[in-house]
Amino acid sequence: MTAELVRGQNHPLSQARLEIRVSAGKPVVAGATLSDERGTVQGVEWVAHPGSPTLPGIEVSKQAAADHRLACDLDALPETVHRVSVLLALPSGVGGPVRFGAVAAPFVAITGLDGSEVASYTVTGLDAESAVVALELYRRQGAWKVRAVGQGYAGGLAELLTDQGLPQARQLAGSINEAVVQGLARSVAAPPPRAADGDRSRHAATPALGQDQGGSTSPGTPGQASPQHGHPGGQGSTAPGAGAPQSAYPSASAPADPSAVTQPAGAGGPVNYSHPGRQAAAPPPPPPAAPPARPGQPAQPVAGDATGWSMEERLYNQVWGMFEDLARTTAAYRSAVDFAESRMEQELDKVLSDPRARIGGQGDAAREAARAKQAELVDRAREALDRDLAQLTAEAEVVEPALPPAFARWDNPAWHGYRVPMEIPMAVRLGDLHLPESAGLSIPMLVRLPLERGLWIDSGRTGSFEGSIADSDDLRRLAMDTAVAHAARLLAVYPAGEYTVHVIDAAGSAASSLAPLVSTGVLAAPPAVGAAGVNEVLARLTQRVDLVQMAVRGGAADSLPSDLDPAEQLLIVNDFPHGFDDRAVTQLRYLADEGPAVGVHLMLVADREDAAAYGPLLDPLWRSLLRLTPVPDDHLADPWVGHTWTYDPSRVPPGSQVLQHVLTQVATARRSWNR
């Protein structure tokens, strides 16, 4: 039975290996401090935070998110540690809430390896505080207990860490926030909140590995669980629906864990595609019925097997569910492997510490036994991962052909019968994502519309695939080709007359890449060249942002000039900062910051090294944009676990005329609409 704690109340802990689950509704930083019997944190090495997420016995999330799963092994903590404090803080400098009184009360739950709740606490009564000690796990007379603390600090992490006796509190708080800002900049935007029902804490599937080997799906907690995706997001068990955040900063609402079906201990059973956790504010249209499964076989996956009022929304939610499942099942596998390695090292150290075991066959036998146990644990974890990957691959094989054009690859037959839509879709596909453990399974990278962040197509050399293209000119050309493909897709998914594209090509070096846009006549005007062209386009779009902002703030939208284009605006800038003076750079930064809220979006094709002369002045610009690459590269992170994913851009197949066909249809529809 779960103990629902109130402030100051404690509860005994009968298990050593636990998971701490946090649900906050808005992105928060989760961390933990280790302290001695006097409650003093001895140094920065006793603080687990996004910049340094792993300490002996504790692992925290690598980035700010609305929901966290922290792994804790009390037996692995150093003997000098008598208290583990769970910290929550609002990230600063990212445009989000600055006090807990402006967000929903955070909910924290302690669970066992089987997902069952041991104790929970809702942190109420906060107002101006921006950091809080939510819970503490403490050692008393050889036994561990949990206490609900709820102590808030208006001075943020710096004040909290100072109160715990850390001398370098202010410096560490600054480095934590910098790590969070960088993490948000590289994170794929998580789905926005939806109406939620049910418990706030996810009831995870029972692990496939036994309790001795671990079984949580949490990063840092050993074990493996089958993926069971509910709709991707929400508060607690029903988690937010799918899509990008609706707040002003990049990863504004990382979704909570979806509900999962509880399986018998050690089951390692199939994915249950009925998704009982996928709930909505009201019953949505029923999803298609799955064909009956053979006895002993998993249910056959069906495209659209998720909540939603339309097939598009159901497919969107299903893709995000697959994304989360792959992230979490991979986290469980990596955690199990880490646990097996750690256990083997501990057993080997124990053997070496005994002088009697160093001679004769006893030591050799012990070492062989430790290695054999490690190999067995890794093999079992891999077996569980392979099973989950097979189930997700089967689902991907039925979902991919069913995707509408906005979600589909360029080689999907959906583009062959393309017609200009009458409504704006929920999202657009910008590429694919995969992990090293699942190279054969790619997840569509769907980004909500309208775009809430600008795009940066990096034309510089990437670290992951540096040798794939030797010539820098070829890489720049490929980057511009990628930008044109993204722009064409955006034009194609919007109704006629509702999306306008401008191009700045100061040096005129992108003529061949821009040919599809120019020849079909879908651009608002010919590409701007030279310094005069750069200044003219930036001045016009800056004025548009100013006018719309004033009209919105003054409640006088009907007073806008009659010649102002009401469509969403996209500005493609090639080879930045060539042709830009200081004033133009300032205007570009203004458009990147203020434009998305009023329908002006930026797509920057640039090599950051070319702008090195500006120094840190442009750092906020790069962070505000979602970085994409023209070649596969490991640089994006998921909003749940923080894995580094390989991004593969969406390419037009060589020799295909699909781009020309689609843009011709768009141009024809625009001419009809303008009559």
XYZ file of C-alpha atoms in Angstrom:
675
model
C 0.000 0.000 0.000
C 1.329 3.409 -0.946
C 2.105 5.831 1.863
C 0.870 9.303 0.849
C 3.148 11.548 2.846
C 2.554 15.038 4.139
C 5.317 17.501 4.910
C 7.599 16.217 7.674
C 6.220 12.666 7.635
C 8.563 9.717 7.147
C 8.171 6.133 5.973
C 10.505 3.104 6.176
C 12.122 1.770 3.013
C 12.315 -2.001 2.787
C 14.080 -2.086 -0.592
C 17.562 -0.876 -1.402
C 17.108 -0.320 -5.121
C 14.451 2.261 -5.871
C 13.199 4.628 -8.522
C 12.205 8.214 -7.753
C 9.600 9.553 -10.170
C 8.863 13.228 -10.559
C 5.943 14.831 -12.369
C 5.887 18.623 -12.486
C 3.800 19.697 -15.495
C 6.561 22.069 -16.646
C 10.261 21.387 -17.236
C 12.218 21.284 -13.990
C 15.776 20.349 -13.131
C 16.027 17.233 -10.989
C 19.121 16.514 -8.940
C 20.319 14.928 -5.740
C 22.865 15.743 -3.059
C 24.699 13.274 -0.837
C 25.448 14.462 2.665
C 27.024 13.170 5.826
C 25.367 12.508 9.173
C 25.310 16.271 9.892
C 23.542 16.976 6.593
C 26.597 18.636 5.018
C 27.481 18.225 1.354
C 31.256 17.809 1.329
C 31.927 19.021 -2.222
C 30.649 19.346 -5.779
C 31.473 15.676 -6.329
C 28.605 14.873 -3.922
C 25.992 16.537 -6.148
C 24.276 14.675 -9.019
C 22.894 17.080 -11.619
C 22.361 17.281 -15.428
C 26.002 18.202 -16.021
C 27.224 15.268 -13.892
C 24.276 12.890 -13.652
C 25.887 9.810 -12.094
C 27.291 9.243 -8.607
C 27.751 5.966 -6.726
C 24.246 4.779 -5.935
C 22.349 7.615 -7.648
C 21.646 8.683 -11.215
C 19.565 11.683 -12.295
C 18.253 12.987 -15.616
C 20.607 14.718 -18.035
C 18.242 17.577 -18.849
C 15.269 19.563 -17.641
C 11.941 17.851 -18.248
C 8.400 17.824 -16.944
C 8.879 14.263 -15.747
C 11.905 12.463 -14.360
C 12.885 8.983 -13.241
C 15.862 8.926 -10.888
C 17.589 5.640 -10.075
C 18.815 4.976 -6.540
C 20.700 2.024 -5.075
C 21.042 2.584 -1.346
C 23.478 -0.313 -0.955
C 25.844 1.276 -3.470
C 26.108 4.578 -1.602
C 29.397 5.278 0.184
C 29.428 4.475 3.898
C 29.967 8.161 4.697
C 26.654 9.111 3.068
C 23.763 9.301 5.512
C 21.293 11.387 3.520
C 20.178 11.695 -0.113
C 18.222 14.884 -0.833
C 16.086 15.039 -3.983
C 16.170 18.540 -5.442
C 13.877 20.225 -7.958
C 14.575 23.608 -9.543
C 13.067 25.725 -12.291
C 15.584 26.389 -15.090
C 16.459 30.060 -15.483
C 17.134 32.038 -18.619
C 14.987 29.868 -20.909
C 11.744 31.819 -20.874
C 9.814 29.476 -18.576
C 8.228 29.944 -15.151
C 10.513 31.469 -12.511
C 8.621 30.429 -9.361
C 6.888 27.236 -8.312
C 3.770 29.166 -7.391
C 3.110 29.595 -11.120
C 3.126 25.862 -11.911
C 1.278 22.787 -10.738
C 2.460 21.288 -7.463
C 5.265 18.802 -8.199
C 4.493 15.174 -7.426
C 7.246 12.795 -6.279
C 6.887 9.034 -5.857
C 9.257 6.353 -4.579
C 8.758 3.042 -6.376
C 10.286 -0.393 -6.250
C 11.795 -2.264 -9.174
C 8.409 -3.719 -10.056
C 6.901 -0.246 -10.435
C 4.828 -0.437 -7.256
C 4.694 2.781 -5.267
C 6.250 2.763 -1.808
C 5.576 6.387 -0.876
C 4.482 9.581 -2.598
C 4.415 13.272 -1.803
C 2.804 16.265 -3.498
C 4.950 19.350 -2.831
C 2.367 22.008 -2.001
C 2.575 25.457 -0.456
C 5.282 26.845 -2.748
C 5.072 30.402 -4.079
C 8.140 32.539 -4.847
C 10.534 29.602 -4.481
C 12.440 28.461 -7.569
C 14.203 25.489 -5.950
C 12.985 22.931 -3.436
C 14.206 19.907 -1.505
C 11.296 17.578 -2.221
C 12.310 14.406 -0.385
C 15.217 13.040 1.552
C 16.262 9.436 2.005
C 18.137 9.095 5.277
C 19.925 6.376 7.213
C 18.822 5.850 10.822
C 20.239 3.039 12.980
C 21.242 1.023 9.949
C 17.864 1.320 8.190
C 16.747 3.712 5.475
C 13.664 5.906 5.553
C 12.119 8.558 3.298
C 10.898 11.916 4.615
C 8.713 14.475 2.839
C 10.592 17.777 3.148
C 9.123 20.405 0.792
C 11.654 23.092 1.810
C 11.685 25.821 -0.840
C 14.275 28.494 -1.636
C 13.464 31.789 -3.346
C 17.175 32.192 -4.093
C 17.174 29.097 -6.285
C 19.764 26.364 -6.431
C 22.525 28.633 -5.166
C 20.682 29.292 -1.901
C 19.637 25.648 -1.560
C 23.184 24.310 -2.014
C 24.563 26.970 0.317
C 22.083 25.865 2.979
C 23.468 22.333 2.650
C 26.974 23.573 3.415
C 28.484 23.491 -0.070
C 31.190 26.193 -0.351
C 31.064 26.340 -4.166
C 27.266 26.598 -4.246
C 26.955 29.646 -6.510
C 29.487 28.414 -9.067
C 27.883 24.966 -9.194
C 24.393 26.458 -9.600
C 25.655 28.454 -12.581
C 27.232 25.421 -14.219
C 24.060 23.373 -13.675
C 21.957 26.016 -15.382
C 24.406 26.213 -18.294
C 24.194 22.432 -18.728
C 20.389 22.664 -18.701
C 20.333 25.443 -21.323
C 22.603 23.414 -23.587
C 20.479 20.319 -23.066
C 17.280 22.141 -23.989
C 18.926 23.537 -27.119
C 19.738 20.051 -28.440
C 16.572 18.318 -27.292
C 13.796 17.375 -29.687
C 10.740 19.324 -28.568
C 8.408 17.196 -26.494
C 4.628 16.947 -26.911
C 2.451 19.649 -25.329
C 0.179 18.847 -22.382
C -3.237 17.302 -22.899
C -6.090 16.686 -20.533
C -4.975 13.933 -18.189
C -6.754 11.361 -16.115
C -5.732 8.783 -13.614
C -2.679 8.467 -11.470
C 0.138 10.976 -11.787
C 2.730 8.234 -11.497
C 3.368 5.692 -14.221
C 2.940 2.059 -13.305
C 5.791 0.504 -15.241
C 5.883 -2.968 -16.649
C 7.493 -5.571 -14.467
C 11.101 -6.113 -15.507
C 12.094 -8.961 -17.734
C 15.154 -9.557 -15.557
C 14.842 -10.871 -12.067
C 15.055 -8.580 -9.070
C 18.589 -9.706 -8.451
C 19.615 -8.341 -11.829
C 17.394 -5.271 -11.837
C 14.413 -4.428 -13.894
C 13.487 -0.783 -14.010
C 13.175 1.074 -17.262
C 14.794 4.074 -15.638
C 18.140 5.300 -16.873
C 20.719 4.208 -14.394
C 18.505 1.502 -12.928
C 19.490 -1.962 -14.100
C 16.935 -4.044 -15.886
C 14.714 -4.254 -18.906
C 11.032 -3.807 -19.549
C 8.937 -4.209 -22.626
C 7.952 -0.944 -24.278
C 4.326 -0.093 -23.821
C 3.593 3.295 -25.190
C 0.609 5.262 -24.189
C -0.023 8.531 -25.900
C 3.257 10.389 -25.701
C 3.061 12.806 -22.894
C 0.776 14.039 -20.188
C 0.697 14.326 -16.470
C 1.398 11.073 -14.808
C -0.121 8.006 -16.268
C -1.962 9.689 -19.081
C 0.852 12.063 -19.943
C 0.603 14.927 -22.529
C -0.461 14.324 -26.075
C 1.953 14.537 -28.892
C 3.764 17.432 -30.411
C 6.023 20.318 -29.691
C 5.646 22.485 -26.639
C 3.285 25.387 -26.495
C 5.435 27.537 -24.275
C 8.119 29.998 -25.166
C 11.191 27.912 -24.678
C 12.566 24.905 -26.488
C 11.660 21.851 -24.479
C 8.766 23.462 -22.742
C 6.951 20.344 -21.732
C 8.649 17.021 -21.690
C 5.966 14.375 -21.390
C 5.469 12.102 -18.472
C 5.762 8.389 -18.691
C 2.767 6.730 -20.314
C 0.743 4.105 -18.534
C 1.822 0.568 -19.077
C 0.239 -2.821 -18.563
C 1.550 -4.632 -15.518
C 2.875 -8.059 -16.395
C 3.708 -10.989 -14.161
C 7.146 -10.915 -12.582
C 9.827 -12.106 -14.939
C 7.334 -12.246 -17.792
C 9.209 -10.423 -20.500
C 5.942 -10.676 -22.404
C 4.903 -9.050 -25.659
C 3.960 -5.441 -26.130
C 0.299 -4.956 -25.356
C -0.984 -2.812 -28.208
C -4.339 -2.114 -26.595
C -2.670 0.855 -24.820
C -4.994 1.159 -21.819
C -3.185 4.299 -20.679
C -4.060 6.254 -23.788
C -6.884 8.389 -22.537
C -8.243 11.726 -23.687
C -10.474 14.387 -22.204
C -13.415 12.718 -23.930
C -13.643 9.379 -25.759
C -12.034 9.759 -29.202
C -13.175 7.877 -32.268
C -12.233 4.224 -31.807
C -8.986 3.123 -33.429
C -9.040 0.421 -36.091
C -9.462 -3.046 -34.716
C -6.364 -5.198 -34.689
C -6.524 -8.623 -36.331
C -6.764 -11.408 -33.766
C -3.418 -12.724 -32.592
C -2.499 -16.373 -32.678
C -2.328 -18.078 -29.294
C 0.962 -17.259 -27.603
C 1.812 -14.577 -30.153
C 1.814 -10.779 -29.630
C -1.100 -8.766 -30.957
C -0.548 -7.544 -34.493
C 0.239 -3.818 -34.656
C -2.185 -1.485 -36.397
C -1.553 1.961 -37.860
C -3.417 4.604 -35.872
C -3.553 2.591 -32.646
C -3.530 5.644 -30.370
C -5.897 8.297 -29.103
C -6.947 11.143 -31.345
C -9.925 12.756 -33.012
C -8.597 12.015 -36.488
C -6.384 9.428 -38.125
C -3.680 12.083 -38.469
C -3.678 12.750 -34.734
C -3.719 9.044 -33.895
C -0.763 8.385 -36.187
C 1.071 11.348 -34.709
C 0.527 10.127 -31.166
C 1.512 6.612 -32.173
C 4.828 7.796 -33.640
C 5.618 9.695 -30.448
C 4.704 6.626 -28.413
C 7.160 4.561 -30.459
C 9.795 7.256 -29.938
C 9.379 7.122 -26.166
C 9.278 3.320 -26.098
C 12.553 3.073 -27.988
C 14.187 5.647 -25.715
C 13.129 3.901 -22.532
C 13.786 0.314 -23.575
C 17.278 1.328 -24.720
C 17.828 3.107 -21.407
C 16.847 -0.083 -19.595
C 19.269 -2.123 -21.697
C 22.163 0.281 -21.162
C 21.424 0.397 -17.460
C 21.395 -3.388 -17.243
C 24.745 -3.575 -19.029
C 26.216 -0.953 -16.706
C 24.913 -2.867 -13.705
C 26.439 -6.114 -14.965
C 29.802 -4.397 -15.477
C 29.661 -2.776 -12.034
C 28.737 -6.037 -10.354
C 31.586 -7.868 -12.060
C 34.069 -5.188 -10.984
C 32.860 -5.394 -7.393
C 33.225 -9.163 -7.347
C 36.683 -8.976 -8.915
C 37.761 -6.355 -6.382
C 36.536 -8.617 -3.597
C 38.598 -11.489 -4.963
C 41.721 -9.356 -5.288
C 41.314 -7.961 -1.764
C 41.675 -11.446 -0.300
C 45.353 -12.522 -0.374
C 44.327 -16.167 -0.156
C 42.427 -15.889 -3.431
C 45.398 -14.532 -5.343
C 47.168 -17.872 -5.429
C 46.029 -21.211 -6.641
C 42.925 -21.963 -8.623
C 40.453 -20.372 -6.231
C 41.048 -16.865 -7.536
C 40.899 -17.940 -11.172
C 37.620 -19.738 -10.576
C 36.137 -16.695 -8.855
C 37.174 -14.438 -11.718
C 35.704 -16.788 -14.290
C 32.472 -17.000 -12.316
C 32.206 -13.179 -12.148
C 32.781 -12.839 -15.889
C 30.296 -15.601 -16.655
C 27.637 -13.915 -14.528
C 28.309 -10.582 -16.260
C 27.976 -12.203 -19.693
C 24.741 -13.899 -18.640
C 23.212 -10.631 -17.434
C 24.220 -8.807 -20.625
C 22.845 -11.617 -22.802
C 19.527 -11.542 -20.968
C 19.317 -7.777 -21.293
C 20.108 -7.994 -25.011
C 17.488 -10.694 -25.462
C 14.858 -8.463 -23.882
C 15.985 -5.497 -25.973
C 15.881 -7.537 -29.185
C 12.365 -8.666 -28.373
C 11.244 -5.091 -27.824
C 12.993 -3.910 -30.991
C 11.285 -6.626 -33.004
C 7.894 -5.508 -31.725
C 8.615 -1.844 -32.426
C 9.966 -2.695 -35.879
C 6.762 -4.573 -36.667
C 4.768 -1.533 -35.621
C 6.959 0.800 -37.691
C 6.422 -1.389 -40.762
C 2.666 -0.841 -40.622
C 2.789 2.807 -39.514
C 5.244 4.148 -42.112
C 3.131 3.343 -45.225
C 0.035 4.825 -43.561
C 1.542 8.239 -42.828
C 0.063 11.307 -44.565
C 2.378 13.424 -46.780
C 3.324 15.820 -43.962
C 4.631 12.861 -41.917
C 5.929 10.724 -44.784
C 9.340 10.298 -46.351
C 9.825 11.716 -49.829
C 9.798 8.192 -51.289
C 6.380 7.420 -49.793
C 3.660 6.846 -52.445
C 1.519 9.396 -50.569
C 3.461 12.129 -52.389
C 2.595 10.722 -55.809
C -1.053 11.594 -55.324
C -0.296 14.875 -53.577
C -2.902 17.616 -53.578
C -2.585 20.975 -51.804
C -4.274 20.545 -48.408
C -7.188 22.566 -47.116
C -5.994 22.530 -43.488
C -2.665 22.878 -41.697
C -1.432 19.510 -40.376
C -0.381 18.929 -36.785
C 3.278 18.503 -37.636
C 5.876 18.055 -40.346
C 8.616 15.479 -40.745
C 12.158 16.858 -40.738
C 14.070 13.574 -40.832
C 14.555 10.351 -38.896
C 16.160 9.387 -35.583
C 17.812 6.158 -34.493
C 20.100 4.790 -31.793
C 23.222 2.615 -32.123
C 21.404 -0.358 -30.582
C 18.603 -0.037 -33.142
C 20.240 1.040 -36.387
C 17.583 -0.793 -38.394
C 14.698 1.023 -36.674
C 14.208 4.711 -37.392
C 11.642 6.981 -35.785
C 10.150 9.825 -37.848
C 11.183 13.178 -36.399
C 7.887 15.060 -36.331
C 7.915 18.732 -35.315
C 4.709 20.558 -34.471
C 3.345 23.324 -36.639
C 3.583 26.224 -36.606
C 7.286 26.028 -35.866
C 8.174 27.364 -32.444
C 11.914 27.450 -33.083
C 13.879 28.435 -36.127
C 15.988 25.846 -37.955
C 19.749 25.877 -38.386
C 21.081 23.700 -41.205
C 24.709 23.258 -40.193
C 26.950 23.459 -43.264
C 30.120 22.888 -41.229
C 31.860 19.608 -40.643
C 30.109 17.391 -38.128
C 31.883 15.334 -35.510
C 30.054 12.073 -36.126
C 30.470 11.719 -39.876
C 33.355 14.061 -40.543
C 34.872 11.983 -43.318
C 31.698 11.275 -45.261
C 32.083 14.405 -47.420
C 35.620 15.613 -48.040
C 34.954 18.898 -49.817
C 33.537 21.789 -47.797
C 31.874 23.246 -50.906
C 30.009 19.970 -51.414
C 28.868 20.090 -47.797
C 27.594 23.660 -48.198
C 25.733 22.697 -51.350
C 24.232 19.662 -49.622
C 23.180 21.850 -46.684
C 21.351 24.219 -49.028
C 19.726 21.274 -50.839
C 18.496 20.075 -47.453
C 17.111 23.526 -46.622
C 15.262 23.643 -49.950
C 13.759 20.201 -49.297
C 12.545 21.332 -45.855
C 11.120 24.550 -47.333
C 9.360 22.614 -50.082
C 7.780 20.318 -47.527
C 6.589 23.280 -45.445
C 5.089 24.912 -48.538
C 3.429 21.627 -49.470
C 1.717 20.985 -46.149
C 0.171 24.446 -45.783
C -2.994 25.469 -47.644
C -2.556 27.725 -50.667
C -1.592 31.266 -49.723
C -0.884 30.472 -46.068
C 2.914 30.111 -46.272
C 5.339 32.581 -47.845
C 9.042 31.911 -48.375
C 11.768 34.564 -48.676
C 15.401 33.823 -49.515
C 18.615 35.714 -48.779
C 21.553 34.478 -50.845
C 23.946 37.376 -50.426
C 26.729 35.896 -52.559
C 24.416 34.269 -55.111
C 26.148 30.923 -54.480
C 23.035 28.786 -54.068
C 21.481 29.231 -57.509
C 21.556 25.509 -58.370
C 20.042 24.451 -55.039
C 17.345 27.135 -55.228
C 16.370 26.222 -58.803
C 13.280 24.147 -57.804
C 11.873 27.044 -55.747
C 12.723 29.704 -58.338
C 11.621 27.833 -61.463
C 8.204 26.913 -60.059
C 7.526 30.461 -58.835
C 6.720 29.577 -55.222
C 8.974 32.260 -53.726
C 7.555 35.609 -52.672
C 10.318 37.349 -54.647
C 13.614 36.425 -56.311
C 16.412 35.573 -53.855
C 17.913 38.731 -52.335
C 21.591 39.241 -53.159
C 24.221 41.692 -51.934
C 24.210 43.821 -48.811
C 21.325 45.952 -50.106
C 19.157 42.884 -50.660
C 19.972 41.568 -47.191
C 19.009 44.863 -45.530
C 15.792 45.241 -47.538
C 14.425 41.789 -46.645
C 15.405 42.034 -42.971
C 13.907 45.524 -42.638
C 10.617 44.360 -44.161
C 10.282 41.288 -41.941
C 11.398 43.187 -38.831
C 8.733 45.796 -39.507
C 6.159 43.033 -39.907
C 7.070 41.561 -36.520
C 6.819 45.005 -34.900
C 3.417 45.747 -36.448
C 1.870 42.417 -35.512
C 3.244 42.601 -31.965
C 1.784 46.078 -31.464
C -1.555 45.012 -32.905
C -1.744 41.943 -30.680
C -0.739 43.792 -27.534
C -3.175 46.576 -28.272
C -6.014 44.233 -29.181
C -6.299 45.906 -32.581
C -5.543 43.136 -35.054
C -8.063 44.623 -37.514
C -5.967 47.788 -37.749
C -3.047 46.111 -39.517
C -2.214 47.507 -42.973
C -4.314 45.982 -45.730
C -1.219 45.051 -47.746
C 0.336 43.047 -44.908
C 0.631 39.383 -45.877
C -1.263 37.362 -43.239
C 0.503 34.124 -44.170
C 3.231 32.447 -42.111
C 6.606 33.750 -43.265
C 9.794 31.695 -43.674
C 13.153 33.373 -44.265
C 15.937 31.162 -45.652
C 19.390 32.679 -45.174
C 22.238 31.025 -47.073
C 25.893 31.243 -46.080
C 25.408 33.397 -42.980
C 27.096 35.777 -42.019
C 28.282 36.637 -45.551
C 26.775 39.989 -46.561
C 25.637 40.839 -42.997
C 26.810 43.950 -41.175
C 26.329 44.472 -37.443
C 22.884 45.972 -37.884
C 21.749 43.073 -40.059
C 23.043 40.574 -37.493
C 21.047 42.335 -34.775
C 17.914 42.226 -36.920
C 18.408 38.528 -37.595
C 18.713 37.813 -33.884
C 15.532 39.803 -33.315
C 13.663 37.734 -35.905
C 14.917 34.488 -34.344
C 13.758 35.556 -30.870
C 10.509 37.401 -31.581
C 9.445 36.109 -34.981
C 7.973 32.647 -34.231
C 5.317 34.058 -31.887
C 3.937 36.246 -34.697
C 4.418 33.886 -37.630
C 7.920 34.774 -38.888
C 10.315 31.829 -38.967
C 14.008 31.511 -39.719
C 15.957 28.809 -41.554
C 19.667 29.539 -41.299
C 22.182 27.709 -43.490
C 25.550 28.405 -41.891
C 28.851 27.092 -40.624
C 29.328 28.347 -37.082
C 33.059 28.669 -37.689
C 32.377 31.336 -40.336
C 30.783 33.499 -37.629
C 33.556 32.930 -35.066
C 34.562 36.601 -35.282
C 31.345 37.544 -33.459
C 32.423 35.444 -30.460
C 29.796 34.806 -27.758
C 27.517 37.496 -29.206
C 25.843 34.879 -31.419
C 25.649 32.102 -28.807
C 21.990 32.925 -27.996
C 21.190 32.762 -31.725
C 22.650 29.279 -32.166
C 20.920 28.031 -29.011
C 17.545 29.399 -30.092
C 17.604 27.391 -33.335
C 17.045 23.670 -33.773
C 20.273 22.377 -35.290
C 19.881 19.967 -38.197
C 22.576 18.570 -40.469
C 22.714 17.657 -44.168
C 24.410 14.340 -43.319
C 23.702 11.850 -40.505
C 25.008 13.161 -37.204
C 24.751 12.341 -33.490
C 23.574 15.565 -31.871
C 19.887 15.480 -30.941
C 18.482 14.262 -27.622
C 15.108 12.830 -26.668
C 13.064 14.658 -24.003
C 12.667 11.647 -21.676
C 16.038 10.016 -21.084
C 18.470 12.292 -22.904
C 20.008 9.703 -25.238
C 22.097 11.084 -28.073
C 20.274 10.096 -31.272
C 21.587 9.937 -34.806
C 19.660 12.395 -36.959
C 19.236 11.467 -40.636
C 17.845 14.276 -42.822
C 14.839 13.758 -45.042
C 16.236 13.456 -48.560
C 14.632 13.481 -51.979
C 15.570 10.196 -53.734
C 18.188 10.683 -56.494
C 16.549 11.205 -59.875
C 13.085 11.632 -58.359
C 10.787 14.333 -59.723
C 8.662 14.393 -56.581
C 9.969 17.804 -55.496
C 9.205 19.380 -58.864
C 5.770 17.751 -58.918
C 4.872 18.974 -55.430
C 6.128 22.530 -55.978
C 4.293 22.747 -59.303
C 1.070 21.800 -57.534
C 1.758 24.434 -54.843
C 2.451 27.139 -57.450
C -0.722 26.286 -59.390
C -2.830 26.430 -56.238
C -1.265 29.775 -55.255
C -2.120 31.296 -58.644
C -5.723 30.105 -58.337
C -5.937 31.439 -54.791
C -4.587 34.876 -55.784
C -7.196 35.425 -58.483
